[in-house]
Amino acid sequence: MTTDATHLSRSALLFLARKPGLEEVAMRLRPFRRLASRFIAGETLEEAVDAVRALSARGLMASFDHLNEAVQTPEETREEVRQYQRLLARIDAVGVRANVSLKLTQCGLLFDEALALENARAVVAEAAARDSFVRIDMEHSAVTQVTLDIVRQLRAEFGEPHVGAVLQSALRRTEQDARDLCAERIRVRLCKGAYLEKPDVAFPDKRDVDASFVRAMRVLLDSGVYHGIATHDERMIEATLDHAAKQGVPRGAFEFQMLYGIRRDLQERLVREGHPVRVYVPYGRHWYPYFMRRLAERPANLTFLLRNLVRG
């Protein structure tokens, strides 16, 4: 597929990811669900726990993510809080090496910023009481600043070991954000980003996204704070290992992070080499937007999906 065609496919998939009316249709299509199961660890908490047990047996850590970007009422946001409180309790009971990732849109960010902070605070408080950790996920650029503001407030309240942020190298602001967060000793997950953004806020060219990733990665590794380098790109992994070796950053001073269902071979190779690896484990009924973003990252998956839809 040409670069232009790939960009067009990715843009189309990201556009469709924002169409909630398509979710009900997609969930009724067996081939769609079958392909989604490659990236989603199930629709229930117990299915996700079983998936994390299997990861743990392979020497991998995990970060649970309950998928639900469609909350619209305060009560729905509070149910998300209860879901995360149950999840943190289940992690304790099972004893797996795992923490949780939380999107502020699940907490009501799009309609009530104060409520979002209140709900996120309740989740982080539960994590802190259990000596666990909450990663506040990053979403589209319209909420980048408010998300980082909330992370900063929670970090001030609960401390470094219990809450962290995510930065996307696709955004032009990320290198400076990395410097600022490191100065405040806020833990960061660095990823490339999977949202459709305008060129004035994000790099349209993959080469620039990669270069931004490397610059931000170097800032993170040089900071002395424990961060997560989230990528399946072997060039980015080698750049990370090379910089760590040159700067004397020891193994265990940071971790690699990858998505559930992607590059299992690479996950296991890094573990064998002694590097901590955490797998992002999404679960829940509302998997459609997340799944479409995964398709957009590798449009070749769309060919597989369409072939199976034709076969029925």
Tab-separated table of C-alpha atoms in Angstrom:
chain	number	residue	atom	x	y	z
A	1	MET	CA	0.000	0.000	0.000
A	2	THR	CA	1.398	3.426	-0.931
A	3	THR	CA	2.093	6.091	1.679
A	4	ASP	CA	-0.829	8.206	0.465
A	5	ALA	CA	-3.195	5.231	0.483
A	6	THR	CA	-2.034	4.191	3.949
A	7	HIS	CA	-2.592	7.713	5.266
A	8	LEU	CA	-6.058	7.787	3.699
A	9	SER	CA	-6.948	4.393	5.192
A	10	ARG	CA	-5.722	5.464	8.611
A	11	SER	CA	-7.676	8.728	8.462
A	12	ALA	CA	-10.830	6.891	7.406
A	13	LEU	CA	-10.511	4.361	10.224
A	14	LEU	CA	-9.899	7.052	12.833
A	15	PHE	CA	-12.937	8.937	11.531
A	16	LEU	CA	-15.069	5.794	11.849
A	17	ALA	CA	-13.743	5.236	15.382
A	18	ARG	CA	-15.618	8.388	16.426
A	19	LYS	CA	-18.963	7.163	15.051
A	20	PRO	CA	-20.720	5.574	18.043
A	21	GLY	CA	-23.695	4.474	15.936
A	22	LEU	CA	-21.447	1.960	14.184
A	23	GLU	CA	-20.586	0.174	17.428
A	24	GLU	CA	-23.870	-1.724	17.663
A	25	VAL	CA	-23.569	-2.895	14.063
A	26	ALA	CA	-19.946	-3.958	14.518
A	27	MET	CA	-20.666	-5.944	17.679
A	28	ARG	CA	-23.213	-8.065	15.812
A	29	LEU	CA	-20.711	-9.119	13.128
A	30	ARG	CA	-18.898	-12.318	14.059
A	31	PRO	CA	-15.770	-11.692	11.919
A	32	PHE	CA	-15.480	-8.207	13.398
A	33	ARG	CA	-15.662	-9.603	16.923
A	34	ARG	CA	-13.207	-12.374	16.045
A	35	LEU	CA	-10.581	-9.913	14.836
A	36	ALA	CA	-11.255	-7.624	17.805
A	37	SER	CA	-10.494	-10.497	20.177
A	38	ARG	CA	-6.857	-10.254	19.052
A	39	PHE	CA	-6.635	-6.876	20.779
A	40	ILE	CA	-9.315	-7.069	23.500
A	41	ALA	CA	-8.910	-9.383	26.517
A	42	GLY	CA	-12.646	-10.031	26.821
A	43	GLU	CA	-15.763	-8.144	27.799
A	44	THR	CA	-15.744	-9.008	31.520
A	45	LEU	CA	-13.357	-8.390	34.378
A	46	GLU	CA	-12.795	-12.096	34.937
A	47	GLU	CA	-11.890	-12.656	31.287
A	48	ALA	CA	-9.315	-9.879	31.594
A	49	VAL	CA	-7.951	-11.350	34.828
A	50	ASP	CA	-7.512	-14.718	33.115
A	51	ALA	CA	-5.601	-12.982	30.293
A	52	VAL	CA	-3.322	-11.240	32.789
A	53	ARG	CA	-2.663	-14.524	34.613
A	54	ALA	CA	-1.435	-15.933	31.297
A	55	LEU	CA	0.788	-12.889	30.762
A	56	SER	CA	2.178	-13.202	34.274
A	57	ALA	CA	3.113	-16.824	33.602
A	58	ARG	CA	5.263	-15.530	30.723
A	59	GLY	CA	7.043	-13.030	32.974
A	60	LEU	CA	5.038	-9.997	31.842
A	61	MET	CA	3.410	-7.263	33.892
A	62	ALA	CA	0.081	-5.680	32.931
A	63	SER	CA	-1.992	-2.534	33.022
A	64	PHE	CA	-5.766	-3.085	32.955
A	65	ASP	CA	-7.940	-0.684	30.984
A	66	HIS	CA	-11.749	-0.839	31.216
A	67	LEU	CA	-12.995	0.366	27.840
A	68	ASN	CA	-15.865	2.838	27.925
A	69	GLU	CA	-15.482	6.198	26.179
A	70	ALA	CA	-19.244	6.709	25.837
A	71	VAL	CA	-20.189	7.852	29.346
A	72	GLN	CA	-22.706	10.686	29.251
A	73	THR	CA	-24.108	11.094	32.759
A	74	PRO	CA	-22.654	11.599	36.250
A	75	GLU	CA	-24.039	8.231	37.363
A	76	GLU	CA	-22.322	6.469	34.464
A	77	THR	CA	-19.020	8.029	35.509
A	78	ARG	CA	-19.504	6.850	39.078
A	79	GLU	CA	-20.134	3.323	37.822
A	80	GLU	CA	-16.763	3.558	36.081
A	81	VAL	CA	-15.193	4.504	39.412
A	82	ARG	CA	-16.809	1.480	41.033
A	83	GLN	CA	-15.546	-0.716	38.188
A	84	TYR	CA	-11.992	0.471	38.816
A	85	GLN	CA	-12.307	0.030	42.565
A	86	ARG	CA	-13.454	-3.560	42.000
A	87	LEU	CA	-10.606	-4.034	39.543
A	88	LEU	CA	-7.972	-2.821	42.008
A	89	ALA	CA	-9.424	-5.116	44.677
A	90	ARG	CA	-9.310	-8.048	42.245
A	91	ILE	CA	-5.659	-7.329	41.387
A	92	ASP	CA	-4.901	-7.490	45.114
A	93	ALA	CA	-6.816	-10.732	45.550
A	94	VAL	CA	-5.241	-12.487	42.557
A	95	GLY	CA	-1.741	-11.200	43.260
A	96	VAL	CA	-0.725	-10.469	39.674
A	97	ARG	CA	1.833	-7.768	38.834
A	98	ALA	CA	-0.581	-5.229	37.418
A	99	ASN	CA	-1.875	-1.699	37.747
A	100	VAL	CA	-4.617	0.233	35.934
A	101	SER	CA	-5.022	2.802	33.165
A	102	LEU	CA	-7.858	5.335	33.305
A	103	LYS	CA	-9.281	7.717	30.704
A	104	LEU	CA	-10.640	10.981	32.067
A	105	THR	CA	-13.496	10.912	29.550
A	106	GLN	CA	-14.718	7.906	31.532
A	107	CYS	CA	-14.742	10.188	34.553
A	108	GLY	CA	-16.855	12.889	32.878
A	109	LEU	CA	-14.166	15.199	31.511
A	110	LEU	CA	-16.134	16.168	28.392
A	111	PHE	CA	-19.057	17.575	30.368
A	112	ASP	CA	-17.831	18.329	33.917
A	113	GLU	CA	-14.146	18.884	34.652
A	114	ALA	CA	-14.683	19.092	38.414
A	115	LEU	CA	-16.543	15.768	38.376
A	116	ALA	CA	-13.743	14.196	36.339
A	117	LEU	CA	-11.193	15.271	38.941
A	118	GLU	CA	-13.410	13.988	41.768
A	119	ASN	CA	-13.833	10.602	40.092
A	120	ALA	CA	-10.169	10.240	39.157
A	121	ARG	CA	-9.242	11.160	42.724
A	122	ALA	CA	-11.443	8.332	44.032
A	123	VAL	CA	-9.700	5.802	41.776
A	124	VAL	CA	-6.201	7.011	42.675
A	125	ALA	CA	-7.120	7.018	46.373
A	126	GLU	CA	-8.135	3.357	46.077
A	127	ALA	CA	-4.877	2.578	44.306
A	128	ALA	CA	-2.815	4.423	46.897
A	129	ALA	CA	-4.559	2.546	49.717
A	130	ARG	CA	-3.541	-0.703	47.996
A	131	ASP	CA	-0.015	0.520	47.178
A	132	SER	CA	-0.858	0.419	43.474
A	133	PHE	CA	-0.665	2.835	40.554
A	134	VAL	CA	-3.021	4.586	38.112
A	135	ARG	CA	-1.883	5.723	34.681
A	136	ILE	CA	-4.066	8.581	33.457
A	137	ASP	CA	-4.369	7.902	29.732
A	138	MET	CA	-3.954	10.628	27.139
A	139	GLU	CA	-6.728	11.141	24.605
A	140	HIS	CA	-7.189	13.607	21.736
A	141	SER	CA	-5.322	16.908	21.780
A	142	ALA	CA	-8.362	18.975	22.811
A	143	VAL	CA	-8.006	17.540	26.332
A	144	THR	CA	-4.202	17.297	26.572
A	145	GLN	CA	-3.695	20.319	28.795
A	146	VAL	CA	-6.581	19.657	31.167
A	147	THR	CA	-5.493	16.011	31.449
A	148	LEU	CA	-1.968	17.025	32.451
A	149	ASP	CA	-3.378	19.603	34.885
A	150	ILE	CA	-5.411	16.891	36.601
A	151	VAL	CA	-2.428	14.529	36.705
A	152	ARG	CA	-0.386	17.255	38.371
A	153	GLN	CA	-3.056	17.818	41.004
A	154	LEU	CA	-3.346	14.094	41.728
A	155	ARG	CA	0.448	13.751	41.863
A	156	ALA	CA	0.574	16.554	44.436
A	157	GLU	CA	-2.072	14.788	46.533
A	158	PHE	CA	-0.953	11.155	46.283
A	159	GLY	CA	2.733	11.164	45.340
A	160	GLU	CA	4.941	9.795	42.588
A	161	PRO	CA	4.329	6.046	43.148
A	162	HIS	CA	0.566	6.225	42.641
A	163	VAL	CA	-0.240	8.283	39.534
A	164	GLY	CA	1.328	9.010	36.160
A	165	ALA	CA	0.680	10.510	32.740
A	166	VAL	CA	0.872	9.555	29.058
A	167	LEU	CA	2.514	11.583	26.305
A	168	GLN	CA	2.082	11.085	22.552
A	169	SER	CA	5.080	11.773	20.338
A	170	ALA	CA	2.737	12.672	17.471
A	171	LEU	CA	1.975	15.967	19.230
A	172	ARG	CA	4.334	18.877	18.610
A	173	ARG	CA	4.281	19.888	22.277
A	174	THR	CA	5.446	16.538	23.649
A	175	GLU	CA	9.184	17.105	24.069
A	176	GLN	CA	8.550	20.169	26.224
A	177	ASP	CA	5.825	18.354	28.157
A	178	ALA	CA	8.309	15.556	28.826
A	179	ARG	CA	10.832	18.027	30.228
A	180	ASP	CA	8.209	19.679	32.420
A	181	LEU	CA	6.805	16.419	33.796
A	182	CYS	CA	10.256	15.025	34.518
A	183	ALA	CA	11.122	18.202	36.447
A	184	GLU	CA	8.062	17.460	38.600
A	185	ARG	CA	8.976	13.749	38.899
A	186	ILE	CA	5.783	12.586	37.236
A	187	ARG	CA	5.972	9.140	35.695
A	188	VAL	CA	5.265	9.051	31.963
A	189	ARG	CA	4.225	6.454	29.432
A	190	LEU	CA	5.562	7.584	26.057
A	191	CYS	CA	3.688	6.329	22.986
A	192	LYS	CA	3.277	7.542	19.414
A	193	GLY	CA	-0.454	8.338	19.585
A	194	ALA	CA	-3.480	6.986	17.728
A	195	TYR	CA	-5.802	9.964	17.274
A	196	LEU	CA	-6.656	11.935	14.153
A	197	GLU	CA	-5.141	15.379	14.743
A	198	LYS	CA	-4.667	18.583	12.764
A	199	PRO	CA	-1.161	19.306	11.418
A	200	ASP	CA	-0.802	22.456	13.490
A	201	VAL	CA	-0.823	20.377	16.679
A	202	ALA	CA	0.573	17.043	15.440
A	203	PHE	CA	3.252	15.872	13.038
A	204	PRO	CA	1.614	14.534	9.858
A	205	ASP	CA	4.750	12.658	8.749
A	206	LYS	CA	5.676	9.385	10.470
A	207	ARG	CA	9.388	10.256	10.288
A	208	ASP	CA	8.745	13.345	12.398
A	209	VAL	CA	6.632	11.344	14.865
A	210	ASP	CA	9.506	8.882	15.240
A	211	ALA	CA	12.064	11.653	15.690
A	212	SER	CA	9.847	13.247	18.335
A	213	PHE	CA	9.573	9.869	20.083
A	214	VAL	CA	13.363	9.525	20.257
A	215	ARG	CA	13.834	13.063	21.582
A	216	ALA	CA	11.211	12.592	24.294
A	217	MET	CA	12.525	9.111	25.163
A	218	ARG	CA	15.984	10.561	25.805
A	219	VAL	CA	14.521	13.218	28.085
A	220	LEU	CA	12.657	10.547	30.049
A	221	LEU	CA	15.561	8.132	30.431
A	222	ASP	CA	17.914	10.910	31.520
A	223	SER	CA	15.541	12.075	34.269
A	224	GLY	CA	16.071	9.362	36.878
A	225	VAL	CA	12.288	8.835	37.103
A	226	TYR	CA	10.746	5.421	36.351
A	227	HIS	CA	8.989	5.712	32.974
A	228	GLY	CA	7.338	3.445	30.419
A	229	ILE	CA	8.519	3.399	26.802
A	230	ALA	CA	5.509	2.161	24.842
A	231	THR	CA	6.251	0.934	21.328
A	232	HIS	CA	6.261	-2.134	19.067
A	233	ASP	CA	8.630	-0.456	16.641
A	234	GLU	CA	11.942	-2.314	16.838
A	235	ARG	CA	13.807	0.790	15.653
A	236	MET	CA	12.434	2.754	18.606
A	237	ILE	CA	13.293	-0.096	20.976
A	238	GLU	CA	16.857	-0.247	19.683
A	239	ALA	CA	17.159	3.535	19.967
A	240	THR	CA	15.988	3.262	23.586
A	241	LEU	CA	18.407	0.460	24.451
A	242	ASP	CA	21.251	2.286	22.720
A	243	HIS	CA	20.610	5.510	24.641
A	244	ALA	CA	20.254	3.632	27.941
A	245	ALA	CA	23.583	1.892	27.353
A	246	LYS	CA	25.394	5.105	26.431
A	247	GLN	CA	24.001	6.971	29.451
A	248	GLY	CA	24.469	4.108	31.900
A	249	VAL	CA	20.754	3.732	32.603
A	250	PRO	CA	20.414	0.295	34.231
A	251	ARG	CA	17.879	-2.362	33.313
A	252	GLY	CA	14.934	-2.007	35.650
A	253	ALA	CA	15.165	1.795	35.723
A	254	PHE	CA	12.420	1.948	33.106
A	255	GLU	CA	10.042	-0.488	31.425
A	256	PHE	CA	8.872	-1.235	27.928
A	257	GLN	CA	5.135	-1.273	27.333
A	258	MET	CA	3.181	-2.951	24.556
A	259	LEU	CA	-0.430	-3.587	23.617
A	260	TYR	CA	-2.273	-6.817	24.247
A	261	GLY	CA	-2.162	-9.073	21.200
A	262	ILE	CA	0.652	-7.257	19.402
A	263	ARG	CA	4.236	-8.527	18.989
A	264	ARG	CA	4.150	-11.288	21.572
A	265	ASP	CA	7.500	-12.458	20.192
A	266	LEU	CA	9.058	-9.080	20.920
A	267	GLN	CA	7.571	-8.978	24.414
A	268	GLU	CA	9.095	-12.349	25.257
A	269	ARG	CA	12.466	-11.478	23.725
A	270	LEU	CA	12.790	-8.383	25.884
A	271	VAL	CA	11.817	-10.320	29.006
A	272	ARG	CA	14.459	-12.948	28.219
A	273	GLU	CA	17.011	-10.157	27.929
A	274	GLY	CA	16.090	-8.943	31.408
A	275	HIS	CA	13.959	-5.905	30.581
A	276	PRO	CA	10.704	-5.215	32.455
A	277	VAL	CA	7.757	-5.367	30.022
A	278	ARG	CA	4.191	-4.327	30.781
A	279	VAL	CA	1.266	-5.220	28.516
A	280	TYR	CA	-1.699	-2.842	28.201
A	281	VAL	CA	-4.778	-5.077	28.646
A	282	PRO	CA	-8.089	-3.549	27.509
A	283	TYR	CA	-11.424	-5.191	28.269
A	284	GLY	CA	-15.110	-4.306	28.318
A	285	ARG	CA	-18.201	-4.186	26.155
A	286	HIS	CA	-17.440	-0.786	24.610
A	287	TRP	CA	-14.391	-1.917	22.638
A	288	TYR	CA	-15.295	-0.445	19.239
A	289	PRO	CA	-13.381	2.927	19.359
A	290	TYR	CA	-10.268	1.289	20.772
A	291	PHE	CA	-10.375	-1.485	18.183
A	292	MET	CA	-10.743	0.962	15.296
A	293	ARG	CA	-7.665	2.863	16.476
A	294	ARG	CA	-5.715	-0.409	16.480
A	295	LEU	CA	-6.852	-1.053	12.900
A	296	ALA	CA	-5.729	2.445	11.960
A	297	GLU	CA	-2.242	1.745	13.287
A	298	ARG	CA	-1.920	-1.179	10.872
A	299	PRO	CA	-4.393	-0.848	7.984
A	300	ALA	CA	-3.343	-4.277	6.660
A	301	ASN	CA	-5.622	-5.638	9.380
A	302	LEU	CA	-8.511	-4.069	7.484
A	303	THR	CA	-7.878	-6.394	4.527
A	304	PHE	CA	-8.119	-9.360	6.884
A	305	LEU	CA	-11.354	-7.992	8.335
A	306	LEU	CA	-12.983	-7.355	4.958
A	307	ARG	CA	-12.010	-10.802	3.687
A	308	ASN	CA	-13.683	-12.427	6.680
A	309	LEU	CA	-16.769	-10.218	6.420
A	310	VAL	CA	-17.241	-11.390	2.833
A	311	ARG	CA	-16.905	-15.012	3.938
A	312	GLY	CA	-19.442	-14.385	6.702
